[in-house]
């Protein structure tokens, strides 16, 4: 290779390349994504004192009060009707308000918010809401019955392709505007869950004018009536909100106005990094911490800590496929439930912080049935062995159980994120005498495999306000193409699910769901593990972490103060 | 370069004074790096094969009484969140890395050889089409390609092997094709053809031997890349089912514990480095000794 | 020459098309789809999921969707992400600067350290410095970059506090990741530069220069280096491709924004439009870079044109 003829060119090319590379790299940095810390100041506010929270010493400076939260994931979408992820909920509740609100910490009761009161017709099909008359959206549009109709219709609109809000609307017929501040919502048949589900973050009321004007760009420029206004969303980096000075407080158990003038959510996905950012002062709070980081921060004593825990739905458990051997035998299933020492799982994986699950529903849930949740003596290995023997599976010398010449094989399906739970459970099953195979697949593949029923066990978790959500899991209509990974088909339970949705009488519903829980636990369909515990750490001056919103997983940004 | 090959061919094909192996052995002794690399690899392979002898602990069974212990005399590399001995897990993990690495390189090399031979030999449309496909594979970052393949095929070591192997096929194909193109024109081959030898014969008896040497070098060096890729995929949590102690998986587990149990993430990385270093040393030595141009340095 | 350019450009186009097809097929043949991720938390019924699928257009035949994808892509519309509902092109444009910065910074590190190491090693051939540097280079090539990244974070960020742990805002955030990917390429380059230099140094015109009495330093820097670096330039083009791939994992370890991070997350959540669009863009960039390298090569070395 002879390049004598081009002496010199190579060198300059190289030098140029190097200089170019460095220059672009360095120059590009400073400008594009600014640190949120140095935002233009707003005139200093008087600290709000028309609420009854404790006031700690206010910081002496008159600058704007800013809060930076190290958040565990980037928001998916800030349009409440299109969002499906609980993680968006924290921001959605800051920018939007809903017709009703649920206080998950105290009573789990439904409180008025944008609606002052409501009543259900005799036949249960029409719910009439009386609305507040003193609320405006961030863009000045007044909040009224027309707006509510617009919102509900938008949720139902196929164009919106709503990922969660639409499912809670039930057998929706239409919304009628009665007068400026009264609406009627009609359902085909009485739909009990309705009033609870609309407290969820995905039912935030959006400004009709803004949606019409912005169309597809609305999700990037959300306009609601909540305590914070949207400022910007820098993809991959952060979301910034600013205080809504004209906010009309609508929820009695929350603050009347925000303490902070500006709130920034910085997305830091890596757990240890998020914790480190709090330690170094880059952020004031760290959300969804890993248990070991949380404990470490807690033990230093330099930080405040708070644990949120779920209310509705089985927060975390292992579903058992009742249609595939060997778990098609109820005795085997009961043995498995006894064999799994959920307390050990909680201790090893989550440092003992979460609470035990109630089986089908969380122990904090309004509809929880203790008889069902405490049916088994979890972690009792002896009982487990006993049940297996009774079922005809005999332990051989190789440590495995056999019946009719077949070895006890269990296939355990899990998600990559909770691999460690599987790793702790697996030896317990091995001790029971099973040959365990673990598959860690992502969500869609998990669903696919589980739908085909190739598994015996599958890890699961979800959240919801209303127990009707468990229908999606246990109703036989969802076998093979939905989320009924149990492949459970029990006509009595199916009937009960339908009944539970059709009545709006709370006592009736309680009875129904009590019975459902009892049957499902008696049939040993799920191995209860633990309530999901969401752990936060923060600068010690920051308060206001309770109450929790209707997911039970987050508080309200509105309530945070120093 | 063409000159060199001709000479070598004649020497090797006619009356050799020494067998190719003897020539090779004489050469490789000049490269201590290769010897060291081979020695290191031997240690690793032996440790992996005789894992149960080398380490007294069980790699998957938990022992909650010794969770998260720092390195000590009992546990040279400490223990992890479930009380498992890290050193043991690393030794067993070596099995997987080597196994997957070797097979995926095998897949890549054999496919590459076949494609390269076909492409170089038949030329024309075959060549065009095959090379375009190779280009397509090469224009995706290999990790994304492997990721997507694993997602499509699902979990399992075999799928990991395929995912990693496929991404490397183009390099082998190109090298082989290059060699074929160069060798095709040599007087030696023309003579054989004039003598009436068929295509297949020419391909296998005359061209293939030339191709083997660079492929072996590439494969050894490719093994290094494959091991790194397996670790990367394991780190992302793909393809390996728990509780298998793959090196990347252990690092990923250790990542969450970097602050209070640094040993879990550190040592597997060193193991990877050691193994990859070994293959690189060996590969380098092989390349230097087999490349005629560099002889006499 | 013109024919050569034409040939190369056409094959570049074919390759890009092929990649779009392959990626589309692979992504869409994945069992299970994005609706599973969307609804997992909610526990919707089968019917509801089917409805959502229909609304998102995921139930139409594969070829129809591919055709739509292709025709739109040619007009610059890569569709919308299934989750964020934003335009794929918008998200990619937002993220690529960060990746580009990382790749360039990494390359800067690689070129700087690699060439200096290589040159000084060549000049000091045989001595301890040479062996030491080459061994270091070999080590650099043998390290898994994600592990190196973690170690860096542990030492320089947590223990020493010199650099921030994550994010992408300032130049400080770039240092550790740049080294994490750059060092490996630096090792490759160091070895290459060294061997290239050695070869050049042996050649006649260098001996001539020496015999003319020019100082060793001038010989090294002015004459030898220029020529030694020429083959290196082409390797840089290839290394850039590796760097681009390397940014994927580095972005994840350092929690930086970037295309790699975007695409990996999209793959995990089966956000098809994002995966298709993202990989297509990456492939186009790669093909383009290679095309440029090929053309430059053809320009520099006439023999290549008659391949």
PDB file of C-alpha atoms in Angstrom, chain B residues 14-161:
ATOM      1  CA  UNK B  14       4.794 -29.859  -3.642  1.00  0.00           C
ATOM      2  CA  UNK B  15       7.514 -31.502  -1.642  1.00  0.00           C
ATOM      3  CA  UNK B  16       7.434 -29.823   1.744  1.00  0.00           C
ATOM      4  CA  UNK B  17      10.530 -29.877   3.811  1.00  0.00           C
ATOM      5  CA  UNK B  18       8.468 -29.660   6.972  1.00  0.00           C
ATOM      6  CA  UNK B  19       4.811 -30.205   7.613  1.00  0.00           C
ATOM      7  CA  UNK B  20       2.736 -27.053   7.942  1.00  0.00           C
ATOM      8  CA  UNK B  21       2.268 -27.852  11.572  1.00  0.00           C
ATOM      9  CA  UNK B  22       5.976 -27.975  12.218  1.00  0.00           C
ATOM     10  CA  UNK B  23       6.397 -24.644  10.490  1.00  0.00           C
ATOM     11  CA  UNK B  24       3.594 -23.269  12.559  1.00  0.00           C
ATOM     12  CA  UNK B  25       5.045 -24.558  15.789  1.00  0.00           C
ATOM     13  CA  UNK B  26       8.394 -23.027  15.080  1.00  0.00           C
ATOM     14  CA  UNK B  27       6.777 -19.733  14.428  1.00  0.00           C
ATOM     15  CA  UNK B  28       4.474 -19.610  17.359  1.00  0.00           C
ATOM     16  CA  UNK B  29       7.296 -20.193  19.771  1.00  0.00           C
ATOM     17  CA  UNK B  30       8.525 -16.783  18.824  1.00  0.00           C
ATOM     18  CA  UNK B  31       5.385 -15.280  20.237  1.00  0.00           C
ATOM     19  CA  UNK B  32       5.316 -15.667  23.992  1.00  0.00           C
ATOM     20  CA  UNK B  33       2.011 -13.860  24.175  1.00  0.00           C
ATOM     21  CA  UNK B  34       0.283 -16.674  22.394  1.00  0.00           C
ATOM     22  CA  UNK B  35       1.719 -19.267  24.723  1.00  0.00           C
ATOM     23  CA  UNK B  36       0.629 -17.299  27.744  1.00  0.00           C
ATOM     24  CA  UNK B  37      -2.811 -16.812  26.281  1.00  0.00           C
ATOM     25  CA  UNK B  38      -3.151 -20.489  25.568  1.00  0.00           C
ATOM     26  CA  UNK B  39      -2.040 -21.310  29.080  1.00  0.00           C
ATOM     27  CA  UNK B  40      -4.572 -18.925  30.573  1.00  0.00           C
ATOM     28  CA  UNK B  41      -7.313 -20.369  28.465  1.00  0.00           C
ATOM     29  CA  UNK B  42      -6.391 -23.856  29.498  1.00  0.00           C
ATOM     30  CA  UNK B  43      -6.683 -22.877  33.136  1.00  0.00           C
ATOM     31  CA  UNK B  44     -10.084 -21.346  32.508  1.00  0.00           C
ATOM     32  CA  UNK B  45     -11.335 -24.320  30.563  1.00  0.00           C
ATOM     33  CA  UNK B  46     -10.137 -26.771  33.151  1.00  0.00           C
ATOM     34  CA  UNK B  47     -11.696 -24.757  35.937  1.00  0.00           C
ATOM     35  CA  UNK B  48     -14.960 -24.628  34.091  1.00  0.00           C
ATOM     36  CA  UNK B  49     -15.026 -28.303  33.262  1.00  0.00           C
ATOM     37  CA  UNK B  50     -14.028 -29.413  36.724  1.00  0.00           C
ATOM     38  CA  UNK B  51     -16.023 -26.749  38.511  1.00  0.00           C
ATOM     39  CA  UNK B  52     -17.520 -29.074  41.036  1.00  0.00           C
ATOM     40  CA  UNK B  53     -14.081 -30.212  42.082  1.00  0.00           C
ATOM     41  CA  UNK B  54     -12.533 -26.782  42.236  1.00  0.00           C
ATOM     42  CA  UNK B  55     -15.121 -25.202  44.437  1.00  0.00           C
ATOM     43  CA  UNK B  56     -16.886 -26.704  47.420  1.00  0.00           C
ATOM     44  CA  UNK B  57     -19.906 -24.431  47.328  1.00  0.00           C
ATOM     45  CA  UNK B  58     -23.132 -24.722  45.405  1.00  0.00           C
ATOM     46  CA  UNK B  59     -23.598 -21.982  42.831  1.00  0.00           C
ATOM     47  CA  UNK B  60     -27.369 -21.749  43.063  1.00  0.00           C
ATOM     48  CA  UNK B  61     -28.435 -22.890  46.480  1.00  0.00           C
ATOM     49  CA  UNK B  62     -29.011 -20.000  48.861  1.00  0.00           C
ATOM     50  CA  UNK B  63     -27.637 -19.799  52.359  1.00  0.00           C
ATOM     51  CA  UNK B  64     -29.253 -16.911  54.099  1.00  0.00           C
ATOM     52  CA  UNK B  65     -26.973 -17.054  57.079  1.00  0.00           C
ATOM     53  CA  UNK B  66     -24.020 -15.698  55.107  1.00  0.00           C
ATOM     54  CA  UNK B  67     -25.630 -13.017  52.994  1.00  0.00           C
ATOM     55  CA  UNK B  68     -23.534 -10.229  51.577  1.00  0.00           C
ATOM     56  CA  UNK B  69     -20.253 -11.136  53.192  1.00  0.00           C
ATOM     57  CA  UNK B  70     -17.186  -9.283  51.980  1.00  0.00           C
ATOM     58  CA  UNK B  71     -14.257 -11.300  50.596  1.00  0.00           C
ATOM     59  CA  UNK B  72     -12.746 -13.459  53.291  1.00  0.00           C
ATOM     60  CA  UNK B  73     -10.831 -16.677  53.669  1.00  0.00           C
ATOM     61  CA  UNK B  74     -13.979 -18.737  53.481  1.00  0.00           C
ATOM     62  CA  UNK B  75     -15.336 -16.823  50.547  1.00  0.00           C
ATOM     63  CA  UNK B  76     -12.525 -15.432  48.449  1.00  0.00           C
ATOM     64  CA  UNK B  77     -14.813 -13.242  46.426  1.00  0.00           C
ATOM     65  CA  UNK B  78     -17.499 -12.733  49.046  1.00  0.00           C
ATOM     66  CA  UNK B  79     -21.146 -13.751  48.915  1.00  0.00           C
ATOM     67  CA  UNK B  80     -24.172 -12.278  47.225  1.00  0.00           C
ATOM     68  CA  UNK B  81     -27.688 -11.325  48.362  1.00  0.00           C
ATOM     69  CA  UNK B  82     -28.693 -14.936  48.737  1.00  0.00           C
ATOM     70  CA  UNK B  83     -25.543 -16.040  50.459  1.00  0.00           C
ATOM     71  CA  UNK B  84     -24.102 -17.781  47.432  1.00  0.00           C
ATOM     72  CA  UNK B  85     -20.337 -17.835  47.028  1.00  0.00           C
ATOM     73  CA  UNK B  86     -19.381 -15.422  44.285  1.00  0.00           C
ATOM     74  CA  UNK B  87     -16.219 -17.264  43.262  1.00  0.00           C
ATOM     75  CA  UNK B  88     -18.182 -20.474  42.752  1.00  0.00           C
ATOM     76  CA  UNK B  89     -20.742 -18.683  40.655  1.00  0.00           C
ATOM     77  CA  UNK B  90     -18.000 -17.163  38.580  1.00  0.00           C
ATOM     78  CA  UNK B  91     -16.385 -20.539  37.942  1.00  0.00           C
ATOM     79  CA  UNK B  92     -19.682 -22.067  36.878  1.00  0.00           C
ATOM     80  CA  UNK B  93     -20.407 -18.956  34.890  1.00  0.00           C
ATOM     81  CA  UNK B  94     -17.260 -19.608  32.940  1.00  0.00           C
ATOM     82  CA  UNK B  95     -18.858 -22.705  31.534  1.00  0.00           C
ATOM     83  CA  UNK B  96     -21.658 -20.752  30.019  1.00  0.00           C
ATOM     84  CA  UNK B  97     -19.469 -18.010  28.628  1.00  0.00           C
ATOM     85  CA  UNK B  98     -17.110 -20.488  27.014  1.00  0.00           C
ATOM     86  CA  UNK B  99     -19.827 -22.732  25.751  1.00  0.00           C
ATOM     87  CA  UNK B 100     -21.950 -19.990  24.263  1.00  0.00           C
ATOM     88  CA  UNK B 101     -18.881 -18.191  22.989  1.00  0.00           C
ATOM     89  CA  UNK B 102     -17.470 -21.194  21.180  1.00  0.00           C
ATOM     90  CA  UNK B 103     -20.732 -22.288  19.641  1.00  0.00           C
ATOM     91  CA  UNK B 104     -21.709 -18.847  18.457  1.00  0.00           C
ATOM     92  CA  UNK B 105     -18.307 -18.385  16.878  1.00  0.00           C
ATOM     93  CA  UNK B 106     -18.733 -21.786  15.312  1.00  0.00           C
ATOM     94  CA  UNK B 107     -22.057 -20.770  13.860  1.00  0.00           C
ATOM     95  CA  UNK B 108     -20.651 -17.517  12.557  1.00  0.00           C
ATOM     96  CA  UNK B 109     -17.524 -19.096  11.124  1.00  0.00           C
ATOM     97  CA  UNK B 110     -19.179 -22.011   9.347  1.00  0.00           C
ATOM     98  CA  UNK B 111     -21.933 -19.854   7.916  1.00  0.00           C
ATOM     99  CA  UNK B 112     -19.373 -17.243   6.986  1.00  0.00           C
ATOM    100  CA  UNK B 113     -17.186 -19.795   5.238  1.00  0.00           C
ATOM    101  CA  UNK B 114     -20.053 -21.219   3.240  1.00  0.00           C
ATOM    102  CA  UNK B 115     -21.321 -17.822   2.211  1.00  0.00           C
ATOM    103  CA  UNK B 116     -17.836 -16.498   1.472  1.00  0.00           C
ATOM    104  CA  UNK B 117     -16.938 -19.516  -0.626  1.00  0.00           C
ATOM    105  CA  UNK B 118     -20.152 -19.362  -2.585  1.00  0.00           C
ATOM    106  CA  UNK B 119     -19.888 -15.667  -3.060  1.00  0.00           C
ATOM    107  CA  UNK B 120     -16.276 -15.580  -4.099  1.00  0.00           C
ATOM    108  CA  UNK B 121     -16.449 -18.645  -6.205  1.00  0.00           C
ATOM    109  CA  UNK B 122     -19.635 -18.186  -8.149  1.00  0.00           C
ATOM    110  CA  UNK B 123     -19.534 -14.440  -8.370  1.00  0.00           C
ATOM    111  CA  UNK B 124     -22.187 -12.638 -10.346  1.00  0.00           C
ATOM    112  CA  UNK B 125     -25.651 -12.384  -8.857  1.00  0.00           C
ATOM    113  CA  UNK B 126     -24.907 -14.820  -6.066  1.00  0.00           C
ATOM    114  CA  UNK B 127     -22.090 -12.608  -4.986  1.00  0.00           C
ATOM    115  CA  UNK B 128     -24.139  -9.429  -5.221  1.00  0.00           C
ATOM    116  CA  UNK B 129     -27.092 -10.761  -3.302  1.00  0.00           C
ATOM    117  CA  UNK B 130     -25.069 -12.447  -0.597  1.00  0.00           C
ATOM    118  CA  UNK B 131     -22.841  -9.454  -0.057  1.00  0.00           C
ATOM    119  CA  UNK B 132     -25.798  -7.094   0.146  1.00  0.00           C
ATOM    120  CA  UNK B 133     -27.324  -9.271   2.812  1.00  0.00           C
ATOM    121  CA  UNK B 134     -24.028  -9.212   4.666  1.00  0.00           C
ATOM    122  CA  UNK B 135     -24.062  -5.429   4.401  1.00  0.00           C
ATOM    123  CA  UNK B 136     -27.551  -5.316   5.827  1.00  0.00           C
ATOM    124  CA  UNK B 137     -26.487  -7.297   8.840  1.00  0.00           C
ATOM    125  CA  UNK B 138     -23.451  -5.121   9.283  1.00  0.00           C
ATOM    126  CA  UNK B 139     -25.356  -1.889   9.176  1.00  0.00           C
ATOM    127  CA  UNK B 140     -27.175  -2.600  12.398  1.00  0.00           C
ATOM    128  CA  UNK B 141     -25.285  -2.187  15.652  1.00  0.00           C
ATOM    129  CA  UNK B 142     -24.653  -5.764  16.686  1.00  0.00           C
ATOM    130  CA  UNK B 143     -26.160  -5.396  20.085  1.00  0.00           C
ATOM    131  CA  UNK B 144     -29.446  -4.187  18.712  1.00  0.00           C
ATOM    132  CA  UNK B 145     -29.461  -6.978  16.213  1.00  0.00           C
ATOM    133  CA  UNK B 146     -28.817  -9.545  18.904  1.00  0.00           C
ATOM    134  CA  UNK B 147     -31.459  -7.969  21.119  1.00  0.00           C
ATOM    135  CA  UNK B 148     -34.087  -8.140  18.436  1.00  0.00           C
ATOM    136  CA  UNK B 149     -33.219 -11.722  17.518  1.00  0.00           C
ATOM    137  CA  UNK B 150     -33.458 -12.829  21.128  1.00  0.00           C
ATOM    138  CA  UNK B 151     -36.784 -11.148  21.475  1.00  0.00           C
ATOM    139  CA  UNK B 152     -38.061 -12.880  18.395  1.00  0.00           C
ATOM    140  CA  UNK B 153     -36.758 -16.303  19.273  1.00  0.00           C
ATOM    141  CA  UNK B 154     -37.291 -16.187  22.992  1.00  0.00           C
ATOM    142  CA  UNK B 155     -35.184 -17.264  25.880  1.00  0.00           C
ATOM    143  CA  UNK B 156     -32.658 -20.006  25.970  1.00  0.00           C
ATOM    144  CA  UNK B 157     -28.951 -20.489  25.461  1.00  0.00           C
ATOM    145  CA  UNK B 158     -29.356 -21.741  21.911  1.00  0.00           C
ATOM    146  CA  UNK B 159     -31.134 -18.557  20.930  1.00  0.00           C
ATOM    147  CA  UNK B 160     -28.386 -16.519  22.528  1.00  0.00           C
ATOM    148  CA  UNK B 161     -25.844 -18.415  20.470  1.00  0.00           C
TER     149      UNK B 161
END
